mmCIF file of C-alpha atoms and ligand atoms in Angstrom:
data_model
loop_
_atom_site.group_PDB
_atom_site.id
_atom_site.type_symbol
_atom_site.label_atom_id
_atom_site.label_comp_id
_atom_site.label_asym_id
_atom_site.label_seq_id
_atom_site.Cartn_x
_atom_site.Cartn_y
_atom_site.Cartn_z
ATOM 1 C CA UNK A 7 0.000 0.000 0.000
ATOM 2 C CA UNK A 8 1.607 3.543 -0.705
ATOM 3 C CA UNK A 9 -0.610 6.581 0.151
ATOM 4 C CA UNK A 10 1.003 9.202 -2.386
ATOM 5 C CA UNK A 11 0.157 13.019 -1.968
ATOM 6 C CA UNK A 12 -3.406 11.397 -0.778
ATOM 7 C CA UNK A 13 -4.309 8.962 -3.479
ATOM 8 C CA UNK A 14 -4.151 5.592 -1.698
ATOM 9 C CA UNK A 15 -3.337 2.832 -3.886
ATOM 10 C CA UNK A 16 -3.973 -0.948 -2.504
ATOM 11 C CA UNK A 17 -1.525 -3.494 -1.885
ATOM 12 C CA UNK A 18 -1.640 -4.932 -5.151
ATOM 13 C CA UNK A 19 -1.283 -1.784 -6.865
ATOM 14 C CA UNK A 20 -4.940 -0.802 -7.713
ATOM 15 C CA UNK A 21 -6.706 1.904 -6.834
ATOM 16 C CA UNK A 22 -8.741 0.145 -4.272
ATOM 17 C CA UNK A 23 -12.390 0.990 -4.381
ATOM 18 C CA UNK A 24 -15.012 -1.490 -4.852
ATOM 19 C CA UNK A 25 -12.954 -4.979 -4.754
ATOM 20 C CA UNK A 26 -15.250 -6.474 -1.916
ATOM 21 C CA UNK A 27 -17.965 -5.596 -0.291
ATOM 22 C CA UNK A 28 -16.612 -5.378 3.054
ATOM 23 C CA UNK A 29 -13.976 -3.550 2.539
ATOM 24 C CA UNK A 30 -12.358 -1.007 5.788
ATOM 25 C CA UNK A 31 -10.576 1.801 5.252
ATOM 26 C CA UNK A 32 -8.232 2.969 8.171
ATOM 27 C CA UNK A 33 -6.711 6.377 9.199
ATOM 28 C CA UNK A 34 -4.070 6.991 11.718
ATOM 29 C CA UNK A 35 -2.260 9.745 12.644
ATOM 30 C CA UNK A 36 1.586 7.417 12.767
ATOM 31 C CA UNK A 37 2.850 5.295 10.713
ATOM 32 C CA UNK A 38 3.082 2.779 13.079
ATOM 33 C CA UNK A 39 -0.759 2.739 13.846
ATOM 34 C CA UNK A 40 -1.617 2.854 10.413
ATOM 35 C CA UNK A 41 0.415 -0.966 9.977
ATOM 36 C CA UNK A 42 -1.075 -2.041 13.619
ATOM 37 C CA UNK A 43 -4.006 -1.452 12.298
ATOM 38 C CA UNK A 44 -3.624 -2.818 8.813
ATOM 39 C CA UNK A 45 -2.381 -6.044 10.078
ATOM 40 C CA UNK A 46 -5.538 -6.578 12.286
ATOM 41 C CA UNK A 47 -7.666 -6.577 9.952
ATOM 42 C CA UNK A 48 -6.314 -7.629 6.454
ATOM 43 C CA UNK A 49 -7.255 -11.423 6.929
ATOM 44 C CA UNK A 50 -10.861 -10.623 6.911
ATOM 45 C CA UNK A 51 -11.486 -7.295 5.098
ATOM 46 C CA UNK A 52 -10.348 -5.485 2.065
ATOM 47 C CA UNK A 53 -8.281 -2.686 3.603
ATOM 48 C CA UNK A 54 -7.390 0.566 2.526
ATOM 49 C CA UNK A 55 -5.414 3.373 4.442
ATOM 50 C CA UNK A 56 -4.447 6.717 4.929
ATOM 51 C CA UNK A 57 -1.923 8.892 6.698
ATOM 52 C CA UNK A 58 -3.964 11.825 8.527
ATOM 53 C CA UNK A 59 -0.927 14.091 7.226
ATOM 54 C CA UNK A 60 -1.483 12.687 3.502
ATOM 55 C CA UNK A 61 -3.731 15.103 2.647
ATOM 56 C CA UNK A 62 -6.579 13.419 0.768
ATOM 57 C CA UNK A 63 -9.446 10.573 1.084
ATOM 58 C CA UNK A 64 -10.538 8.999 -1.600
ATOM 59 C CA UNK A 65 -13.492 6.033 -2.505
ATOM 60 C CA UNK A 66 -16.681 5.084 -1.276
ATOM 61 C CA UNK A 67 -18.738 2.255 -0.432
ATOM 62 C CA UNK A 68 -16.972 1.259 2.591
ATOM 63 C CA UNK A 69 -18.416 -1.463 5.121
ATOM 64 C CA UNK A 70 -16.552 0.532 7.763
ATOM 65 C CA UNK A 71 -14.032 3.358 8.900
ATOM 66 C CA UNK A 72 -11.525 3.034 11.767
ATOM 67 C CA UNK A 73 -9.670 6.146 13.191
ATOM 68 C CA UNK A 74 -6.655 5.784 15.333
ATOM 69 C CA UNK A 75 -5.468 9.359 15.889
ATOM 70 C CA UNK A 76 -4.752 11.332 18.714
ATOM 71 C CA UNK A 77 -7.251 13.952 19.608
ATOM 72 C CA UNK A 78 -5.798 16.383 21.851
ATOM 73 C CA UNK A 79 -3.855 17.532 18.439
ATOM 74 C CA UNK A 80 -5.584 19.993 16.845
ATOM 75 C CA UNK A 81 -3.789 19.456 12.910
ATOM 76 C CA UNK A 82 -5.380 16.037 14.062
ATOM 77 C CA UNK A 83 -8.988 17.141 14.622
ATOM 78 C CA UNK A 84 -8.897 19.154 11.426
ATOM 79 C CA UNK A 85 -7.772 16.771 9.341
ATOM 80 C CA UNK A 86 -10.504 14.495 10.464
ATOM 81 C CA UNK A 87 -13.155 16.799 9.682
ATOM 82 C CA UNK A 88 -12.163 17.283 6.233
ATOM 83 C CA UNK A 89 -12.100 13.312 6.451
ATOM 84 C CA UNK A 90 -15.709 12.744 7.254
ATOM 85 C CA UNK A 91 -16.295 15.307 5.338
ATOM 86 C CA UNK A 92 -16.033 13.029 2.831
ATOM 87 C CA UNK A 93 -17.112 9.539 4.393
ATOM 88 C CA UNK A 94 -19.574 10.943 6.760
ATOM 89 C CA UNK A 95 -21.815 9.049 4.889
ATOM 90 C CA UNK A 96 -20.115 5.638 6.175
ATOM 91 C CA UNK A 97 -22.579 3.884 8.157
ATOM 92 C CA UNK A 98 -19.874 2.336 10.777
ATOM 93 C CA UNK A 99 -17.540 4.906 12.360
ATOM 94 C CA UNK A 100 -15.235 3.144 14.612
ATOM 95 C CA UNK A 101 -12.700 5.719 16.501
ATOM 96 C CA UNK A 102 -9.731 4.331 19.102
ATOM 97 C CA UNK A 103 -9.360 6.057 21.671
ATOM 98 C CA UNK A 104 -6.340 4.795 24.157
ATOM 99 C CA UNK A 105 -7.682 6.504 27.412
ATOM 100 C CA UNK A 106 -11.444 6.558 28.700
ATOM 101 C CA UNK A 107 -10.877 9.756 28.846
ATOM 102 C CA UNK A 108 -14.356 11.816 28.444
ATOM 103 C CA UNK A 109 -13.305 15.018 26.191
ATOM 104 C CA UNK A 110 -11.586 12.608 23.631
ATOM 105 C CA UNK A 111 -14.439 10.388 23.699
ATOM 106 C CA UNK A 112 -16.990 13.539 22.957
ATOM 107 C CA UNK A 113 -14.537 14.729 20.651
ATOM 108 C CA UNK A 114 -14.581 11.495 18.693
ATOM 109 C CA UNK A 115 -18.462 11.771 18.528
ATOM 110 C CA UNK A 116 -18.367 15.259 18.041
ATOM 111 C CA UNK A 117 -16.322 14.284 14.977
ATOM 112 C CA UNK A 118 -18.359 11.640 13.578
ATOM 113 C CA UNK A 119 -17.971 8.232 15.383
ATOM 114 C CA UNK A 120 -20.599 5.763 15.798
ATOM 115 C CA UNK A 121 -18.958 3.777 18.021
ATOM 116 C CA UNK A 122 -15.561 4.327 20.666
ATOM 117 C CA UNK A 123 -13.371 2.032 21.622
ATOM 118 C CA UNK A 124 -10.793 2.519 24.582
ATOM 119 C CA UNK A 125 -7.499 1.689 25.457
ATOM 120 C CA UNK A 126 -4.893 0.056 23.058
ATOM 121 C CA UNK A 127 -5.389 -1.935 19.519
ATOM 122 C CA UNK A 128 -7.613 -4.972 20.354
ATOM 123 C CA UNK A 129 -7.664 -7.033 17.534
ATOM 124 C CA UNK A 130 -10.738 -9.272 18.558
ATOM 125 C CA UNK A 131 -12.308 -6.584 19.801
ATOM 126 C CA UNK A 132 -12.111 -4.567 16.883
ATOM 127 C CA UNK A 133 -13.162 -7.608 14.814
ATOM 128 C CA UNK A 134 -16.207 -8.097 16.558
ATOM 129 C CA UNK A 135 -17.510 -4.089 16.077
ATOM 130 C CA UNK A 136 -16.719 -4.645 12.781
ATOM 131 C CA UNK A 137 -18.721 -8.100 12.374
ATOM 132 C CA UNK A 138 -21.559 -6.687 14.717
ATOM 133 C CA UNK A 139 -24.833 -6.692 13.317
ATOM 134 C CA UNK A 140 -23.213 -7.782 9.895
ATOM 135 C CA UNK A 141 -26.146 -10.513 10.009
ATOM 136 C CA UNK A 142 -29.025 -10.237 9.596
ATOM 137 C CA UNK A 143 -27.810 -7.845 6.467
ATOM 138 C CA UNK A 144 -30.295 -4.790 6.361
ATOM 139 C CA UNK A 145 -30.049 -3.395 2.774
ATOM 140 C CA UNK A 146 -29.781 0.674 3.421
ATOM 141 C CA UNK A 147 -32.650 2.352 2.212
ATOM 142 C CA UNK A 148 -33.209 5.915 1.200
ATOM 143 C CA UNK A 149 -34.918 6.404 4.087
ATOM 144 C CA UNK A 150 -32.771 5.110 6.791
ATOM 145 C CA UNK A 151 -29.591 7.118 4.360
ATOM 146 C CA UNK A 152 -31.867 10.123 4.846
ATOM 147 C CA UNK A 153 -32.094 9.360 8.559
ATOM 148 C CA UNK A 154 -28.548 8.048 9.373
ATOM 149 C CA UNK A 155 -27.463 11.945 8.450
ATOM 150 C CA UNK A 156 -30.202 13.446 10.458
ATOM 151 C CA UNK A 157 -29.077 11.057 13.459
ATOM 152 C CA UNK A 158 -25.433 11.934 12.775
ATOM 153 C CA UNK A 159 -26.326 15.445 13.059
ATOM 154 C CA UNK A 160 -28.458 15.001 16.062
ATOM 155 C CA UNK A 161 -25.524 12.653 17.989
ATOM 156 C CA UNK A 162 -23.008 16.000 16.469
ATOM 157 C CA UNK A 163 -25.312 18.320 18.486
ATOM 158 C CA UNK A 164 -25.380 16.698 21.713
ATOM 159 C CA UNK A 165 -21.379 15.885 21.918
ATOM 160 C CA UNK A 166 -20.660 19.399 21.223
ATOM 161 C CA UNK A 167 -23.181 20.674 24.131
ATOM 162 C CA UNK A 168 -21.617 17.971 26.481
ATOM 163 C CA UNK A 169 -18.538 19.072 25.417
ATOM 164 C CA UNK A 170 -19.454 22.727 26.492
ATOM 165 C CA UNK A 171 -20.308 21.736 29.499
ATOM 166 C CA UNK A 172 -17.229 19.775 30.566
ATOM 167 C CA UNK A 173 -15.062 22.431 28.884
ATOM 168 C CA UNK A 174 -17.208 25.504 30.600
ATOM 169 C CA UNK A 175 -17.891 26.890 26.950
ATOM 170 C CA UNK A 176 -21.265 28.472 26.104
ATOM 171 C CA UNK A 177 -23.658 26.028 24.842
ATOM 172 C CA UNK A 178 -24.939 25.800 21.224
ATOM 173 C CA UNK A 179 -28.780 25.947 21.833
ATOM 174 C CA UNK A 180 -29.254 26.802 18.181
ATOM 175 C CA UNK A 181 -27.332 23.963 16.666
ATOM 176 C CA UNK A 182 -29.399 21.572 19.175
ATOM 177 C CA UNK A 183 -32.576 22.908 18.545
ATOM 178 C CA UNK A 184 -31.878 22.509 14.514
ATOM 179 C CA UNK A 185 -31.003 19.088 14.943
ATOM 180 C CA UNK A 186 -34.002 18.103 16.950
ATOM 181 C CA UNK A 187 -36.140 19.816 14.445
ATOM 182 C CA UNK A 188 -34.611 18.061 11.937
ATOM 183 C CA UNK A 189 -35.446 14.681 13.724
ATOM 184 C CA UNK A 190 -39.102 16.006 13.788
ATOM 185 C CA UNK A 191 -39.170 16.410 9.988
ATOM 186 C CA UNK A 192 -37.847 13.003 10.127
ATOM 187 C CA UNK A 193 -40.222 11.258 12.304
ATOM 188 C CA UNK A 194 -42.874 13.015 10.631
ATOM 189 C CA UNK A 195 -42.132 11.928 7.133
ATOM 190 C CA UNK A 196 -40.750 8.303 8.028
ATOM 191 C CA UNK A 197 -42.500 7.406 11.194
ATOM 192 C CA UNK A 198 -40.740 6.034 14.297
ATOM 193 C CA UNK A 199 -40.122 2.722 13.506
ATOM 194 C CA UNK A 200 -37.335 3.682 10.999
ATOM 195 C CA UNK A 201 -35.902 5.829 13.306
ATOM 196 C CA UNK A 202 -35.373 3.698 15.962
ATOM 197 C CA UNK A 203 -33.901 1.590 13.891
ATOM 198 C CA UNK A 204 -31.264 3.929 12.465
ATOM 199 C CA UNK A 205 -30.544 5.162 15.780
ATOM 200 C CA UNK A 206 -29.959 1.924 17.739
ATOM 201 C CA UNK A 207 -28.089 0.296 14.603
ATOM 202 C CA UNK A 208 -25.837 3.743 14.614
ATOM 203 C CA UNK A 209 -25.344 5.503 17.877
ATOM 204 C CA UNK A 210 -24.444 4.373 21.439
ATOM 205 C CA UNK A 211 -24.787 5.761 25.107
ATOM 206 C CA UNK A 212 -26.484 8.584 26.396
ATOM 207 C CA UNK A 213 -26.007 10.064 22.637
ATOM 208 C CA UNK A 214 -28.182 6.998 21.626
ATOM 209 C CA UNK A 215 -30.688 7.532 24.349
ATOM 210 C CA UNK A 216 -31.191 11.673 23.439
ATOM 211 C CA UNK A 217 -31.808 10.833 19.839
ATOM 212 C CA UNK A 218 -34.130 8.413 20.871
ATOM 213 C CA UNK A 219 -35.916 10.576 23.650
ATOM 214 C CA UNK A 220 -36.366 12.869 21.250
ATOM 215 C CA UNK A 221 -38.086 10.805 18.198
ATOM 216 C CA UNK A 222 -40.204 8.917 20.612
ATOM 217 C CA UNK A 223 -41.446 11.869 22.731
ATOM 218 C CA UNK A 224 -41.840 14.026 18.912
ATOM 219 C CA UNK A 225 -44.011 11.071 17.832
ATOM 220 C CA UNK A 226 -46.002 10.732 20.696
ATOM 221 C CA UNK A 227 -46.490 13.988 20.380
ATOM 222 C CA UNK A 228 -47.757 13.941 16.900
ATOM 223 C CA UNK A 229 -50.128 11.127 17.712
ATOM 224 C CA UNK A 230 -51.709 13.120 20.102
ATOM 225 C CA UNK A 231 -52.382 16.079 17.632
ATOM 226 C CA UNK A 232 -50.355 18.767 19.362
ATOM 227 C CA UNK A 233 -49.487 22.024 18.035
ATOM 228 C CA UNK A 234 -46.153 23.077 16.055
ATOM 229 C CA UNK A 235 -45.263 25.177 19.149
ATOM 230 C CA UNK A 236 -45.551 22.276 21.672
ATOM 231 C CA UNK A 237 -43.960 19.597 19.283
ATOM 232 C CA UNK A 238 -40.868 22.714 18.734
ATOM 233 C CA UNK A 239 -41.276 22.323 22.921
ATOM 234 C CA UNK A 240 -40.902 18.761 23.021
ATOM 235 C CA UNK A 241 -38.157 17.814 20.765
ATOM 236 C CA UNK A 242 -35.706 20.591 22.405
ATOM 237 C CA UNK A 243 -36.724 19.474 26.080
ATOM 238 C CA UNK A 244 -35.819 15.660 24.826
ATOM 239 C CA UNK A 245 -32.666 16.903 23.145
ATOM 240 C CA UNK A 246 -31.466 18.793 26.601
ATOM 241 C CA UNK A 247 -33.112 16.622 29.141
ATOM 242 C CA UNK A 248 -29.743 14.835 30.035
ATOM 243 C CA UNK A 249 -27.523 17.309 29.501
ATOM 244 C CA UNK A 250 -26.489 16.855 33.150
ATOM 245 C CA UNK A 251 -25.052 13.451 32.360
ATOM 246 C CA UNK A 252 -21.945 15.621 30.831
ATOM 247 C CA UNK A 253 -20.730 15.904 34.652
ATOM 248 C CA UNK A 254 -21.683 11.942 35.444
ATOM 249 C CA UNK A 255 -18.259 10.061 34.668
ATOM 250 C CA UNK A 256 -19.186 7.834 31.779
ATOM 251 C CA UNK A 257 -17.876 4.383 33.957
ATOM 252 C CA UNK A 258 -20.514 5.445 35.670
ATOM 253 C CA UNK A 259 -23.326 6.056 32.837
ATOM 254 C CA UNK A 260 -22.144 2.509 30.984
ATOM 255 C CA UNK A 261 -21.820 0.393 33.799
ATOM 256 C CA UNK A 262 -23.973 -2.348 33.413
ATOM 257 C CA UNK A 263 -26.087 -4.279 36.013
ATOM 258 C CA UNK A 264 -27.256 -2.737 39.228
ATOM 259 C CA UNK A 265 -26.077 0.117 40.999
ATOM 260 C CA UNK A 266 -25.429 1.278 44.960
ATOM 261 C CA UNK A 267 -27.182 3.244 46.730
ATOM 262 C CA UNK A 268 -23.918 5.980 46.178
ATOM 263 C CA UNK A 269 -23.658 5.131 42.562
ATOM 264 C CA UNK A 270 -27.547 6.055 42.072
ATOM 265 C CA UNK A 271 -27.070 8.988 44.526
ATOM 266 C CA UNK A 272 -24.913 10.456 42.102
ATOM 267 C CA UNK A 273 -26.467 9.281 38.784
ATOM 268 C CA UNK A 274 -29.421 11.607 39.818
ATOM 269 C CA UNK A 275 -27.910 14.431 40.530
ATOM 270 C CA UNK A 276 -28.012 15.060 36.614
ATOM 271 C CA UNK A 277 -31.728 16.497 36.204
ATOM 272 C CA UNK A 278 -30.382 19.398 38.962
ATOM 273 C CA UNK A 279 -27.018 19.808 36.980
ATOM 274 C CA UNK A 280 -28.626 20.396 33.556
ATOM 275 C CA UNK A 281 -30.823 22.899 34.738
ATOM 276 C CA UNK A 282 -27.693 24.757 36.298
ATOM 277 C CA UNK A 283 -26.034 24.406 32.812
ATOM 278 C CA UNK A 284 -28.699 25.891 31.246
ATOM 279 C CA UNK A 285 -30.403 28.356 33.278
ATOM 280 C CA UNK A 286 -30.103 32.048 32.790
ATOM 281 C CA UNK A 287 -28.911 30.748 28.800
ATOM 282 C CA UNK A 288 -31.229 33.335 26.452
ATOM 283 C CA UNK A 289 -32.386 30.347 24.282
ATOM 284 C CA UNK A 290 -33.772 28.181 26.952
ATOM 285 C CA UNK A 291 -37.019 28.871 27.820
ATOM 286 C CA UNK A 292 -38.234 28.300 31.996
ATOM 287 C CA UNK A 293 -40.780 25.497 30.332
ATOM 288 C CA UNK A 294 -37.756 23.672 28.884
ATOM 289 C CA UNK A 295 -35.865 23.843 32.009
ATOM 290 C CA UNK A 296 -38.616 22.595 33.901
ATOM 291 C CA UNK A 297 -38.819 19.000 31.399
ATOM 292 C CA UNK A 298 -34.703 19.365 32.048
ATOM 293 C CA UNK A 299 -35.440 19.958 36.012
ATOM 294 C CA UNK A 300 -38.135 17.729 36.377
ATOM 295 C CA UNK A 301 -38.061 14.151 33.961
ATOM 296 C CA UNK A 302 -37.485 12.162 36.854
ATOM 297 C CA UNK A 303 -40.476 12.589 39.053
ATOM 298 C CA UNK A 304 -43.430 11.206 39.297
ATOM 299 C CA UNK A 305 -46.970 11.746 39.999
ATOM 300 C CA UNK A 306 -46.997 10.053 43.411
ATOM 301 C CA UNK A 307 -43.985 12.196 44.431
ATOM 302 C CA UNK A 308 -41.176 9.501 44.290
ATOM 303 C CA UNK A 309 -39.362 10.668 41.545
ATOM 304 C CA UNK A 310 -36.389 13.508 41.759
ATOM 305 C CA UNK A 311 -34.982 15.719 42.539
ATOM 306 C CA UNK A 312 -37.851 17.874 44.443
ATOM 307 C CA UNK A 313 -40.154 14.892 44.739
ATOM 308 C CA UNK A 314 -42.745 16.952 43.053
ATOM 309 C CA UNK A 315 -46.570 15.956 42.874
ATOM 310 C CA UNK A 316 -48.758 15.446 39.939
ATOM 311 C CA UNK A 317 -50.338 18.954 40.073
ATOM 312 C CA UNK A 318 -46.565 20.172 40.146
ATOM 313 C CA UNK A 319 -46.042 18.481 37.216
ATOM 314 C CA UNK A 320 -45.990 19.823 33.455
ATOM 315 C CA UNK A 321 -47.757 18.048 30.539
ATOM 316 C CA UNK A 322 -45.134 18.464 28.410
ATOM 317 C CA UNK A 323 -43.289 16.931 31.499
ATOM 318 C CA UNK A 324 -45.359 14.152 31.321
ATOM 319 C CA UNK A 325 -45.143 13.464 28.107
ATOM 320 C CA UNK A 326 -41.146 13.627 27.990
ATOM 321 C CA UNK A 327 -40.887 11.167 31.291
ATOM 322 C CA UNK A 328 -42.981 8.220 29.617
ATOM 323 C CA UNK A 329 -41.190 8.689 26.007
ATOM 324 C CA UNK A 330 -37.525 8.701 28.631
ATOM 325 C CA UNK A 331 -38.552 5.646 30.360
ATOM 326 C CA UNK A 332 -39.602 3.811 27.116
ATOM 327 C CA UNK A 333 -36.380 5.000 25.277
ATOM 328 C CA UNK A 334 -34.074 3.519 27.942
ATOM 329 C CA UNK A 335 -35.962 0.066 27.508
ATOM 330 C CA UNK A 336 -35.418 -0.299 24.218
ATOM 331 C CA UNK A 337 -31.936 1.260 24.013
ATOM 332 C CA UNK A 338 -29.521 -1.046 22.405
ATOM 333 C CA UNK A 339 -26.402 -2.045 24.646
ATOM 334 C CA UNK A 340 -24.086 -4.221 24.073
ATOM 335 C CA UNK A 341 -23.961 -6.074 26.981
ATOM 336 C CA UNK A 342 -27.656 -6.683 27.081
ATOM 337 C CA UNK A 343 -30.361 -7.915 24.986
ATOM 338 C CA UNK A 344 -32.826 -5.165 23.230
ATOM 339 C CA UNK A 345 -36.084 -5.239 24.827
ATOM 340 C CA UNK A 346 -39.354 -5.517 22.594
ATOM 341 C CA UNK A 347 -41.288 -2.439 22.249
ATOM 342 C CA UNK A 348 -44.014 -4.815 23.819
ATOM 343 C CA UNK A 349 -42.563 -5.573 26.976
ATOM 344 C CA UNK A 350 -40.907 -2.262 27.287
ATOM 345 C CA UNK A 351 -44.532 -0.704 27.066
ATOM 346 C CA UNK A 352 -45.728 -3.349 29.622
ATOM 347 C CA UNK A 353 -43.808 -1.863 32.133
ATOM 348 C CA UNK A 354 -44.752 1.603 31.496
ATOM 349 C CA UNK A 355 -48.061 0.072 31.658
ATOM 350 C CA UNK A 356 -47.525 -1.476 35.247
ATOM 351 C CA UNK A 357 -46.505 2.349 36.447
ATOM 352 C CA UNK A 358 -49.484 3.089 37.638
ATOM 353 C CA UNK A 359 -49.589 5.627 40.603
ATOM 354 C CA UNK A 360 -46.485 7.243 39.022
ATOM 355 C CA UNK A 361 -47.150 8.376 35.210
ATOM 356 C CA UNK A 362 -50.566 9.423 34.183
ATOM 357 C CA UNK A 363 -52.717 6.326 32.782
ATOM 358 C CA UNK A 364 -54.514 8.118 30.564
ATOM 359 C CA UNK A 365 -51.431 9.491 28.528
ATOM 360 C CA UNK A 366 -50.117 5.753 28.697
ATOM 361 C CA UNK A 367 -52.937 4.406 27.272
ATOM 362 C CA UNK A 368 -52.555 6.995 24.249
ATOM 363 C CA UNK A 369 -48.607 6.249 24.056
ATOM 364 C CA UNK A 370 -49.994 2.493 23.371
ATOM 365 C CA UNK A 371 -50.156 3.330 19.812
ATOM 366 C CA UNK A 372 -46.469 5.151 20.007
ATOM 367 C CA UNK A 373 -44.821 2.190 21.596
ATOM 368 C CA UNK A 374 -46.468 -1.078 19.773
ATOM 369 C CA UNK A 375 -47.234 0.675 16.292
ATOM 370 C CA UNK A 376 -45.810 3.583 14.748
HETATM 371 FE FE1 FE2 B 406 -32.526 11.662 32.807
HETATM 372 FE FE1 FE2 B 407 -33.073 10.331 29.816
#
């Protein structure tokens, strides 16, 4: 393989483009990294390569994209912009990051990754990202294209406001509030169904959950015949609700299985922190930091963090904390099996005493249909 002023020619001297189907191309930022990388991966895939300093990017139709760069350099980070620029459109992003550290991780989102790994080359590791959900083969449609963009620009948004927060930056409310309006004009032309899809095929983690918040709680509220205003309402509450998860350290946030009593202590501490984040910023208005303040409580007054009672509580509130709870059933992790929509909206169902029945009843529809 030689990579000359950008044009990167295989190994046996073709411009590599379309030889296989599942072909990889990988970028590094060394030498070194770039043959690691190579030789992890060659017995299974087609590979192609390129040098971050080379200059160029070339070819489509990639199965996949893996990034081993470091991101604290900033010739790094633009280099890999103009990158994606160009394979953006690649449905599997894979970026290596060598420390779980949480700024590289958002930057790697924030750049275009669909999925981060940590810590040093892992060759089975990688293979096993790259093989996931190979089978059953989904052939892309326009629709979920159309869709993987509008999630990639949704999952953009919210690493660049976590960023902010963990960097003390001012926060991009316009760039959010695009992107969940966006999703809206998604859900609204494609229905949910796709978009969950897209979204748990594509995205992991709390940027996973936010883009799923989001469509479910913009559906719902399109099933129930609400107004432009309240759906513009809706999607920006769901795209800020868990902003305060920017200040949760992430072993934290993807630790599977049960948690302590400190653990949990600190996990909801988040609705309080985003509305701290946010407040007194000119584009947030006091009804979205209320959804922000408020998703976790209930009507019975066990929820946090002010234990509020139903009369306390917001529709739009409502609304928001039934499509949350629904969205973090279904999420897909990878150290779990996806619940069914049907189960998931059994247990929503079972709530009773704690979300309003009436709205459940109506999200019926939402969860098992659309
Ligand atoms: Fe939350
Ligand atoms: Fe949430």
């Amino acid at each position: 393989m030689t990579n000359l002023a950008g044009i990167i020619i295989s190994d046996d001297g073709r411009e590599n483009c379309d030889q296989l189907s599942l072909s990889v191309h990988v970028v590094a930022d060394t030498i070194s990294k770039l043959s690691d990388l190579r030789a992890g991966l060659e017995q299974k895939y087609a590979v192609t390569s390129e040098l971050l300093s080379g200059g160029g990017t070339q070819c489509s139709g990639y199965h996949a994209v893996v990034v081993t760069a470091d991101l604290r350099a900033v010739e790094n980070i633009a280099a890999l912009k103009e990158v994606f620029g160009k394979l953006g459109h690649v449905r599997k992003r894979i970026f290596l990051v060598d420390q779980k550290e949480r700024l590289l991780i958002v930057q790697a989102y924030a750049l275009g990754a669909t999925r981060v790994l940590i810590g040093p080359i892992n060759r089975a590791n990688l293979l096993a990202e790259l093989s996931h959900s190979d089978a059953p083969k989904i052939t892309p449609s326009e629709v979920e294209c159309g869709g993987n963009e509008v999630a990639t620009g949704g999952a953009t948004a919210i690493a660049a406001m976590f960023s902010a927060v963990l960097s003390g930056k001012p926060i991009d409310v316009g760039s959010a509030k695009g992107a969940g309006s966006r999703i809206a004009d998604n859900i609204a032309e494609d229905g949910l169904s796709s978009w969950l899809d897209v979204v748990r095929r594509h995205h992991e983690g709390t940027y996973q959950h936010c883009l799923l918040v989001t469509g479910i709680a913009v559906d719902f509220g399109l099933s129930l015949g609400l107004a432009k205003a309240d759906i513009e309402r809706l999607y920006s509450a769901a795209m800020f609700h868990d902003i305060g998860k920017a200040k949760i350290p992430l072993a934290l946030l993807d630790k599977p299985g049960r948690l302590d009593a400190q653990e949990r202590a600190l996990i909801e501490t988040h609705p309080a922190t985003g509305y701290e984040v946010l407040k007194g910023n000119a584009g947030i208005s006091l009804e979205i930091l209320d959804a922000v303040r408020h998703h976790h409580e209930y009507l019975d007054g066990s929820g946090y963090p002010d234990a509020l009672c139903a009369s306390s509580i917001a529709d739009i509130v409502r609304i928001l904390t039934i499509s949350d709870i629904f969205a973090a059933l279904i999420e897909h992790r990878h150290y779990k099996p996806t619940m069914p929509r049907e189960q998931a909206y059994e247990i929503i169902r079972s709530m009773q005493g704690k979300l309003e029945m009436p709205l459940v009843a109506a999200f019926r529809d939402v969860a098992l249909n659309r």
